[in-house]
Coordinates of C-alpha atoms in Angstrom, one line a residue:
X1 CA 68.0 123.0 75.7
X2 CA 68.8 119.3 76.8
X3 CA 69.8 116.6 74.7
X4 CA 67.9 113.9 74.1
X5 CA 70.8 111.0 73.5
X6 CA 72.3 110.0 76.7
X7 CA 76.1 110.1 77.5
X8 CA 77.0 106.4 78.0
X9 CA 79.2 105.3 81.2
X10 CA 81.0 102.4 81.1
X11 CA 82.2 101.8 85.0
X12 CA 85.2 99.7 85.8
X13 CA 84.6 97.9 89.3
X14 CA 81.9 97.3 91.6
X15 CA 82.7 97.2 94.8
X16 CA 82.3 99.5 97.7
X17 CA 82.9 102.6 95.7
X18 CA 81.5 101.3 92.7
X19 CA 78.7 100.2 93.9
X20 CA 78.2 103.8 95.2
X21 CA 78.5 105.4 92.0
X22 CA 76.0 102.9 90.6
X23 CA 73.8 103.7 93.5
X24 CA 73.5 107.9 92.5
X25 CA 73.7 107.6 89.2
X26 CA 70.3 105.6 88.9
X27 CA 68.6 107.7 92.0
X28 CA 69.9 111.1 91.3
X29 CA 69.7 110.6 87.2
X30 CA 67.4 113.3 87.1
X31 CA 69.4 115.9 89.1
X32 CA 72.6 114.5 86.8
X33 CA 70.7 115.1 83.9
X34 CA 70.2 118.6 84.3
X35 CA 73.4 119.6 85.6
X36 CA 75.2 118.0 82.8
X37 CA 72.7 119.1 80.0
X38 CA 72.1 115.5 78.9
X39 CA 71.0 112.1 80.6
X40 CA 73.8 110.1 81.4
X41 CA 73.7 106.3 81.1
X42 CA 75.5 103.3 82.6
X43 CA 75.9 100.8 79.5
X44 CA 78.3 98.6 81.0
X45 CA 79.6 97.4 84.5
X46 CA 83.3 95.1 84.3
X47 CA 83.9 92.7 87.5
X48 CA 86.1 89.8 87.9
X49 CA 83.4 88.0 90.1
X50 CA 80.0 88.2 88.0
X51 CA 78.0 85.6 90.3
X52 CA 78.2 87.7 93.2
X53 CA 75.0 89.5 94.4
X54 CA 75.1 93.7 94.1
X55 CA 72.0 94.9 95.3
X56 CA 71.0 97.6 93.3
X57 CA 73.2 96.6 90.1
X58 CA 71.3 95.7 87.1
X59 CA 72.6 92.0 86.0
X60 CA 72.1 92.7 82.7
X61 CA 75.3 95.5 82.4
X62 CA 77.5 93.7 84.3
X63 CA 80.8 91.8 82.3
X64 CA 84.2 90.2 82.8
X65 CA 85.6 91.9 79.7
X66 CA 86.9 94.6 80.4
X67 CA 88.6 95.0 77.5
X68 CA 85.9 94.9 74.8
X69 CA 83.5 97.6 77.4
X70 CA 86.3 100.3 77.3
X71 CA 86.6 99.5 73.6
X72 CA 83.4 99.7 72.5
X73 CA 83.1 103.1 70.8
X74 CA 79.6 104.5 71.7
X75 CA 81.2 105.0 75.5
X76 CA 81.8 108.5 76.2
X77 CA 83.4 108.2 79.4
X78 CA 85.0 105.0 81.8
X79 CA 85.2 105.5 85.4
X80 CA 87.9 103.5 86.9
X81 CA 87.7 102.2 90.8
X82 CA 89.2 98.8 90.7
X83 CA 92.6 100.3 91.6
X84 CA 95.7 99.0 91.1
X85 CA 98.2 99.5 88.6
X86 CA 97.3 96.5 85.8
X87 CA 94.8 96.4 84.3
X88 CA 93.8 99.4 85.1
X89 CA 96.9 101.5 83.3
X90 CA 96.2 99.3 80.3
X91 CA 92.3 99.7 80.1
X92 CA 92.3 103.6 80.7
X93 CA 94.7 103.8 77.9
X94 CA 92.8 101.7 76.0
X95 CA 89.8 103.7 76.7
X96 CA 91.4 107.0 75.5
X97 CA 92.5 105.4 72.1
X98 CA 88.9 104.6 71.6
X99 CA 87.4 108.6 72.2
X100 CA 86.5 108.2 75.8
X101 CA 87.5 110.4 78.7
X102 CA 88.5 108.7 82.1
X103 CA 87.4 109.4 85.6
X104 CA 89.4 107.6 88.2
X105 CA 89.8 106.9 92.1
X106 CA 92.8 105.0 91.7
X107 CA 96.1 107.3 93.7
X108 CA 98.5 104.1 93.1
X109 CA 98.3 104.3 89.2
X110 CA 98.4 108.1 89.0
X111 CA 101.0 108.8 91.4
X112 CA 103.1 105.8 89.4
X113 CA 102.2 107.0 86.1
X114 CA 100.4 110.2 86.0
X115 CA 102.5 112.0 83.3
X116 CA 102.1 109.1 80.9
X117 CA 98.1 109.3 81.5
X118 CA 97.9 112.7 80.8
X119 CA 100.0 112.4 77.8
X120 CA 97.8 109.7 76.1
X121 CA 94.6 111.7 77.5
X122 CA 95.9 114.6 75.9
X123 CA 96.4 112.6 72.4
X124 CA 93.3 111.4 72.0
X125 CA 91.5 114.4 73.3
X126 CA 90.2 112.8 76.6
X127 CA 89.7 114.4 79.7
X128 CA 91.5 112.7 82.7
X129 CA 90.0 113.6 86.0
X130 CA 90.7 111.8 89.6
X131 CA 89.3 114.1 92.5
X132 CA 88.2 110.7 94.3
X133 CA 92.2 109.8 94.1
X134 CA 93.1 112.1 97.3
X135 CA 91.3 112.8 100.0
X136 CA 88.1 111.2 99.4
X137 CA 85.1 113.6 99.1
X138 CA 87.3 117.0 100.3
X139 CA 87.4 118.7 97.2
X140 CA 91.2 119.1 96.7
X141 CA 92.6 118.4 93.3
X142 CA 90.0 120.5 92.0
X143 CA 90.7 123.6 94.1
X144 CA 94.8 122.7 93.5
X145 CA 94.5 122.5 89.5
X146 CA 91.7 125.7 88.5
X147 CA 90.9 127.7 91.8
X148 CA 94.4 128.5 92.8
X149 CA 96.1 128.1 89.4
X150 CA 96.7 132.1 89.2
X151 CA 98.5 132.0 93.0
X152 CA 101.6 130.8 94.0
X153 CA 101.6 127.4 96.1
X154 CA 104.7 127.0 98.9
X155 CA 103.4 124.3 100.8
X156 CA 101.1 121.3 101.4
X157 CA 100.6 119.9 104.6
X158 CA 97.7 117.6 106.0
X159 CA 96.3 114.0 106.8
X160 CA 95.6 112.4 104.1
X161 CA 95.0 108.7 105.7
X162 CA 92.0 107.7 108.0
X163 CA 92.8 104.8 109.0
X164 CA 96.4 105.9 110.8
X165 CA 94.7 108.9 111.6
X166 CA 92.6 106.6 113.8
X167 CA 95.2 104.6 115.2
X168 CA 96.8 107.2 115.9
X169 CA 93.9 109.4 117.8
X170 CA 93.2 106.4 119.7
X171 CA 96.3 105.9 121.0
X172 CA 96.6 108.9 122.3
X173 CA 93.0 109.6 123.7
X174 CA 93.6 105.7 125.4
X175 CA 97.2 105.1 125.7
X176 CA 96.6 102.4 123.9
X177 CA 99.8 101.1 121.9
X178 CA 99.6 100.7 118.5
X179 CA 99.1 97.3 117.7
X180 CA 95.8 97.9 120.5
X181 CA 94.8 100.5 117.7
X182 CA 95.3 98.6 114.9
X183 CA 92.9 96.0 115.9
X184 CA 90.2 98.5 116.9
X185 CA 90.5 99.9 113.8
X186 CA 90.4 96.1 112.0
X187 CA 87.5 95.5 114.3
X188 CA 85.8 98.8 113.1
X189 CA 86.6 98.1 109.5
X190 CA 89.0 101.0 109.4
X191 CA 91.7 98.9 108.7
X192 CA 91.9 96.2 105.9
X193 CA 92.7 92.8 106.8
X194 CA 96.4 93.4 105.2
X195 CA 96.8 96.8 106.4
X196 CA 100.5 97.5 105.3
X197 CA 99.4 100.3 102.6
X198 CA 98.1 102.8 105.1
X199 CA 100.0 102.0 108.4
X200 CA 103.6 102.0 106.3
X201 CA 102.7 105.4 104.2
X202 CA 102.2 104.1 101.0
X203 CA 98.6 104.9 100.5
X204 CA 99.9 108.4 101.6
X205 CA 102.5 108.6 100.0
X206 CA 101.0 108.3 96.2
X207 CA 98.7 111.3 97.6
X208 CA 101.5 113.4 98.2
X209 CA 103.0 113.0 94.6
X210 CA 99.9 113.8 93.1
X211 CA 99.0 117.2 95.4
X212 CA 103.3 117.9 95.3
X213 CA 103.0 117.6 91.5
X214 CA 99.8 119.9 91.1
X215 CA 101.0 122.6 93.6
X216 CA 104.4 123.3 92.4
X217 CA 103.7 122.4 88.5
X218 CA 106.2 119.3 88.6
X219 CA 106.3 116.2 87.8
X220 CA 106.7 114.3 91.2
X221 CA 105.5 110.5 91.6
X222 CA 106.0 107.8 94.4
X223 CA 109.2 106.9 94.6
X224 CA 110.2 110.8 94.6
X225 CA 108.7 111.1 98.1
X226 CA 110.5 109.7 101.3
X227 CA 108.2 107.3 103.3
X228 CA 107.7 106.5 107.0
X229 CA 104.8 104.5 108.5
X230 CA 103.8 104.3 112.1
X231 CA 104.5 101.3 113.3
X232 CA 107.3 102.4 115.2
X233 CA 105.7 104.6 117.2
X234 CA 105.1 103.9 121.2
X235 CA 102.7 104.8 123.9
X236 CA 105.9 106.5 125.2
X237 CA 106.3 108.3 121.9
X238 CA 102.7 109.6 122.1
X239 CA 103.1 110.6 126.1
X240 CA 106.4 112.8 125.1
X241 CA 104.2 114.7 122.7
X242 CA 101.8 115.2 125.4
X243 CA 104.4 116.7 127.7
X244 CA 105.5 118.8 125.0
X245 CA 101.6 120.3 124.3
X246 CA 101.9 118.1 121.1
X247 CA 99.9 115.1 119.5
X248 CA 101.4 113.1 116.8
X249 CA 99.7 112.8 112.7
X250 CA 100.7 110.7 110.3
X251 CA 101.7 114.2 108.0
X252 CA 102.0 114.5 104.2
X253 CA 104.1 117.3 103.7
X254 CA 104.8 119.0 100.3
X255 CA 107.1 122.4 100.3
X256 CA 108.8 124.3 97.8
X257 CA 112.4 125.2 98.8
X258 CA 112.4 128.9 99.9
X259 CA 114.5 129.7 97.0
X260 CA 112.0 128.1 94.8
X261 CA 114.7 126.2 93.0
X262 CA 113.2 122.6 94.0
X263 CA 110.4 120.6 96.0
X264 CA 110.6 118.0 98.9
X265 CA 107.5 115.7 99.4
X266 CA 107.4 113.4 102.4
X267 CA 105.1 111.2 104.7
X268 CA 106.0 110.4 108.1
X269 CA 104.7 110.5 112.1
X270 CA 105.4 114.0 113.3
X271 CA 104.9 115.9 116.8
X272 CA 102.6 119.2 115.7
X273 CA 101.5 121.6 118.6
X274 CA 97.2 121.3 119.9
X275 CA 97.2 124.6 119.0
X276 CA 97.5 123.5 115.1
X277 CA 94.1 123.1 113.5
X278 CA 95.4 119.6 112.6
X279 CA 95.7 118.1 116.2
X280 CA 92.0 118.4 116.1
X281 CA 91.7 115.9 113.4
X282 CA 90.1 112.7 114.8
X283 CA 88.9 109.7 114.1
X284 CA 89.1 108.5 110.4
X285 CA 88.8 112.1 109.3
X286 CA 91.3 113.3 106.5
X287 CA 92.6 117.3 106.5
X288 CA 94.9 119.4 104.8
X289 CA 96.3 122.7 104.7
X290 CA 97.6 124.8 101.5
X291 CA 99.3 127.6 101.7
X292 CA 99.6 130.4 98.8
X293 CA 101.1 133.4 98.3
X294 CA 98.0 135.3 97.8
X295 CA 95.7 133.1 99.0
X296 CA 97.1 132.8 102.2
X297 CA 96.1 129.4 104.5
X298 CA 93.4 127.5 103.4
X299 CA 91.8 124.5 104.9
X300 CA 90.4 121.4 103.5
X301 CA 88.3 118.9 106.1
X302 CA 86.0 115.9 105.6
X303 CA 85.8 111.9 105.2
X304 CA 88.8 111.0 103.4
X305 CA 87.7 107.3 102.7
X306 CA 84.4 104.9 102.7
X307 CA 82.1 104.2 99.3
X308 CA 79.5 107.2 99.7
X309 CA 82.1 109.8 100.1
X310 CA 84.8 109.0 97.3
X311 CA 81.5 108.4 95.0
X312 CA 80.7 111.9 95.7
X313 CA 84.0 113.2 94.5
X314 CA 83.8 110.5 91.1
X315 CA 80.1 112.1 90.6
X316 CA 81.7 115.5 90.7
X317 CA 84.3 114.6 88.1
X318 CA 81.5 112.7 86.0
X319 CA 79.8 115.8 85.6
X320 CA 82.8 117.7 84.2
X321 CA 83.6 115.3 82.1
X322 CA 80.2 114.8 80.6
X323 CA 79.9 118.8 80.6
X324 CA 83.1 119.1 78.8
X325 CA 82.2 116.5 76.4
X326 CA 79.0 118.5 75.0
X327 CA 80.8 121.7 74.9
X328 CA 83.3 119.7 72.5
X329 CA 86.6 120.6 74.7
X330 CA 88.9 119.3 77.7
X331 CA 89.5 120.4 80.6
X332 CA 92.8 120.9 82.5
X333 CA 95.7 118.4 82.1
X334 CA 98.6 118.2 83.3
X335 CA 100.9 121.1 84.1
X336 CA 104.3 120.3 84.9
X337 CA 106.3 123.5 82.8
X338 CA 108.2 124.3 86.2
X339 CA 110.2 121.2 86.1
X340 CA 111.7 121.5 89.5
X341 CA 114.0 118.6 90.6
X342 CA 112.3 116.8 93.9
X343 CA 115.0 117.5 96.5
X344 CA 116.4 114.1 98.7
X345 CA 115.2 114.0 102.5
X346 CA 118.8 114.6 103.8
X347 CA 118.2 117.8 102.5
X348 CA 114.9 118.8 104.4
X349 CA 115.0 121.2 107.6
X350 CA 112.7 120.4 110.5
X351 CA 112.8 120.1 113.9
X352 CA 113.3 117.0 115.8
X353 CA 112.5 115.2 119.4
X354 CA 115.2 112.8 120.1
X355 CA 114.8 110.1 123.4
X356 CA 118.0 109.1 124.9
X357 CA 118.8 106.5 127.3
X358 CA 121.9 106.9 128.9
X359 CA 124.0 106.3 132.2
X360 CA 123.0 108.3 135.3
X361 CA 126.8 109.7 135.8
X362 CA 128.1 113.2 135.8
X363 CA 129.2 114.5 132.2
X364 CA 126.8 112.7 129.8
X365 CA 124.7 115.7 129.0
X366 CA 127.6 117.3 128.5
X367 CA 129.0 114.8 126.3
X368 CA 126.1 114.5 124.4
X369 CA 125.6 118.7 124.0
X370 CA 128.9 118.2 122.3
X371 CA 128.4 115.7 119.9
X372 CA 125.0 117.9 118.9
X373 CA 127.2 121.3 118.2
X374 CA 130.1 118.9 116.6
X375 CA 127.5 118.2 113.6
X376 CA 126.1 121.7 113.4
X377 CA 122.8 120.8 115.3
X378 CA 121.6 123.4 117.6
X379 CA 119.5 122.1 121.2
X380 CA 116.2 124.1 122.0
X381 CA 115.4 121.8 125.2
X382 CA 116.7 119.2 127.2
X383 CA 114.7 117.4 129.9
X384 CA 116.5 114.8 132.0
X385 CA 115.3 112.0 134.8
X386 CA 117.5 109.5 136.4
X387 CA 117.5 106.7 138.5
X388 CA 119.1 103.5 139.6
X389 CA 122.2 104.1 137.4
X390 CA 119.9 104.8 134.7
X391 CA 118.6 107.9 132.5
X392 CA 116.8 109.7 129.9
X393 CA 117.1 112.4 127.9
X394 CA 114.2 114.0 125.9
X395 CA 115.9 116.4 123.4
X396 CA 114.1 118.8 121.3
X397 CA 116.4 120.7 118.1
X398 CA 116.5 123.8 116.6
X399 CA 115.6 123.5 112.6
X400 CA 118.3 121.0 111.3
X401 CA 119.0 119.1 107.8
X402 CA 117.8 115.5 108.4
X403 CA 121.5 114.7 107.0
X404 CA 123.1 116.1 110.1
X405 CA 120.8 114.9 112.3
X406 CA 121.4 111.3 111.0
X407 CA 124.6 112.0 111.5
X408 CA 124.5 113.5 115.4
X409 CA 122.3 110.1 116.4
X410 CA 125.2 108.1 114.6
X411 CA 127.6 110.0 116.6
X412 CA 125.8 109.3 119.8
X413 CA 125.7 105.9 119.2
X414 CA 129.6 105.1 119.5
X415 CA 129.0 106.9 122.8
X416 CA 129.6 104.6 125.9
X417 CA 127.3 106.3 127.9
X418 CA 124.7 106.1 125.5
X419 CA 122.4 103.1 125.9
X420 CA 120.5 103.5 123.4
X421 CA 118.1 105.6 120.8
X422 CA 114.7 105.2 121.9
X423 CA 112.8 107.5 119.4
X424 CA 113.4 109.8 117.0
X425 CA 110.6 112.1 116.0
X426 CA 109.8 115.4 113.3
X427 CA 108.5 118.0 115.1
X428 CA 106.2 120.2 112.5
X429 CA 103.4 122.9 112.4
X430 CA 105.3 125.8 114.3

């Protein structure tokens, strides 16, 4: 049977998302209703600008206090988009002291913070849910925290920002470069007007510590992983992969250490063969790959940004919430009982494409094979062109640590032959 008193919502932020989840909860409250096993009700609607025009948001919910919404004690649950980490970590913790569970979007504040969240969720007997925080719409942390809980997770691996993933498709279906990109990814409203976030790795990065920390059972936040944008890399950069049967992703890559004694999460630009499912990725499109013991590979694909598709994933965690709020109990928090230490990047194996340019005399490549065995680095391929005086050499490694590998290009530096580095690039997804 269906109770009669609705569920009250009190929804922090309206902007693209927000406006979203306004959206379906009024023209799917029917369909919410039922699944839920009550009517669910948005009582309350904070924004810092209150005079401008939301179509389809009743005037009458909407507020500048934040504050005294989330602490008004007939709201059962507060979904949070205005992202950020204050106000948001103060009002959500706010919102737990006064009996309601939180459903967020916001990846900055959890992958900052999570462990305090949970903690406060878990002393007022809240629920603290954040699907829309990675990924979009993919269902991921979902799958991560209940469907796989009984396997064993050893790695993460995927693209978890569209608008480098665009940037970086297009330069390599064009050969445009990358500032090209970037402003047809502005122009297309891919890109925000201060884009630093995605095309640096942060926005990435915070999804990393939140999927690193429910894989492996950890606590791992933000400044645990290592962080490269994209900025760096060239037309030439993207042609190299291509003569190596490669296209280059922005990667999030989570792994547990294959003695399982500690986890390495990182974001950076990486080669990966076309024969990878993820070199198929285009456009603004987010994917990601898990792989369990059991389980084996699995894939997740979709939209990983834009209003419709995160409000999906905040709809889905509304209705869990609510569910677990008639059936008087919580759902999962956090699990962290592993405590594995997050291992530095020096310490990471991988393979690596290194771009020389160097004088066109007898005895470089040899000089330079040297200087690779010297520092314990072992050379898969080397391709060579000269002219004028002048040459290159494309180098492709064997697994190495990222601390000797720093060390061989340091190496090569002092030599005279040695113009310069032009790129140095992971290769991944063997």
């Amino acid at each position: 049977m269906m109770r009669t008193r609705p569920l009250k919502v009190a929804l922090l932020g309206c902007g693209v998302v927000g406006s979203e989840v306004t959206r379906i909860m009024t023209t799917h409250a029917d369909d919410l209703a039922a699944r839920i096993g009550a009517p669910v009700e948005l009582a309350g609607i904070a924004v810092r600008r209150p005079d401008k025009v939301r179509e389809g948001v009743p005037a009458e919910l909407v507020t500048t206090d934040a504050t005294a919404l989330v602490k008004r004690g007939d709201i059962d649950v507060v979904i949070e988009v205005i992202g950020g980490i204050e106000p948001a970590r103060t009002l959500i913790t706010t919102a737990f002291e006064h009996g309601a569970s939180v459903v967020s979007a916001n990846k900055a504040l959890v992958a900052a913070d999570g462990a305090a969240l949970h903690a406060a969720a878990e002393t007022n007997g809240a629920d603290l849910y954040y699907e829309a925080a990675v990924a979009g719409a993919i269902p991921l942390v979902r799958p991560l925290r209940e469907s796989l809980a009984g396997d064993k997770v050893n790695r993460v691996l995927g693209i978890v920002n569209g608008t480098t993933n665009f940037i970086l498709d297009k330069m390599d279906s064009t050969g445009a470069g990358y500032s090209e990109a970037l402003d047809e990814a502005t122009a297309l409203g891919y890109a925000e007007a201060d884009p630093t976030a995605d095309v640096e790795g942060f926005d990435a990065a915070a999804k990393a510590a939140i999927l690193a920390g429910i894989a492996f059972h950890t606590r791992v936040t933000i400044d645990d992983v290592h962080r490269e944008g994209l900025t760096e890399v060239t037309a030439a950069d993207i042609a190299s992969a291509k003569r190596m049967g490669c296209t280059v992703k922005l990667l999030a890559i989570c792994e547990r250490a294959a003695d399982g004694a500690s986890v390495t999460a990182r974001v950076h630009p990486a080669m990966i063969p076309l024969t990878h499912p993820l070199a198929s990725v285009r456009e603004a499109y987010n994917a990601v790959f898990v792989e369990a013991e059991a389980a084996g590979q699995l894939m997740f694909y979709g939209p990983g940004a834009g209003g419709a598709p995160t409000a999906s994933a905040v709809l889905g965690d509304l209705v869990a919430v609510c569910r677990n709020k008639l059936a008087g109990a919580t759902g999962p928090g956090e699990s962290a009982y592993t405590r594995l230490p997050v291992s530095p990047m020096g310490a990471v194996t991988t393979r690596y494409h290194i771009s020389l340019d160097v004088a066109d005399k007898p005895g470089v490549l040899a000089q330079v094979a040297n200087i690779f065995a010297e520092h314990g680095v072992s050379i898969d391929t080397v391709r060579q062109q000269g002219k004028d005086g002048e040459a290159s050499l494309v180098i492709v490694t064997h697994r190495a640590a990222d601390a000797a590998l720093s060390s061989t290009v340091g190496a090569l530096r002092e030599l005279d032959t040695v113009r310069g580095v032009a790129s140095i690039m992971r290769v991944e997804g063997e």
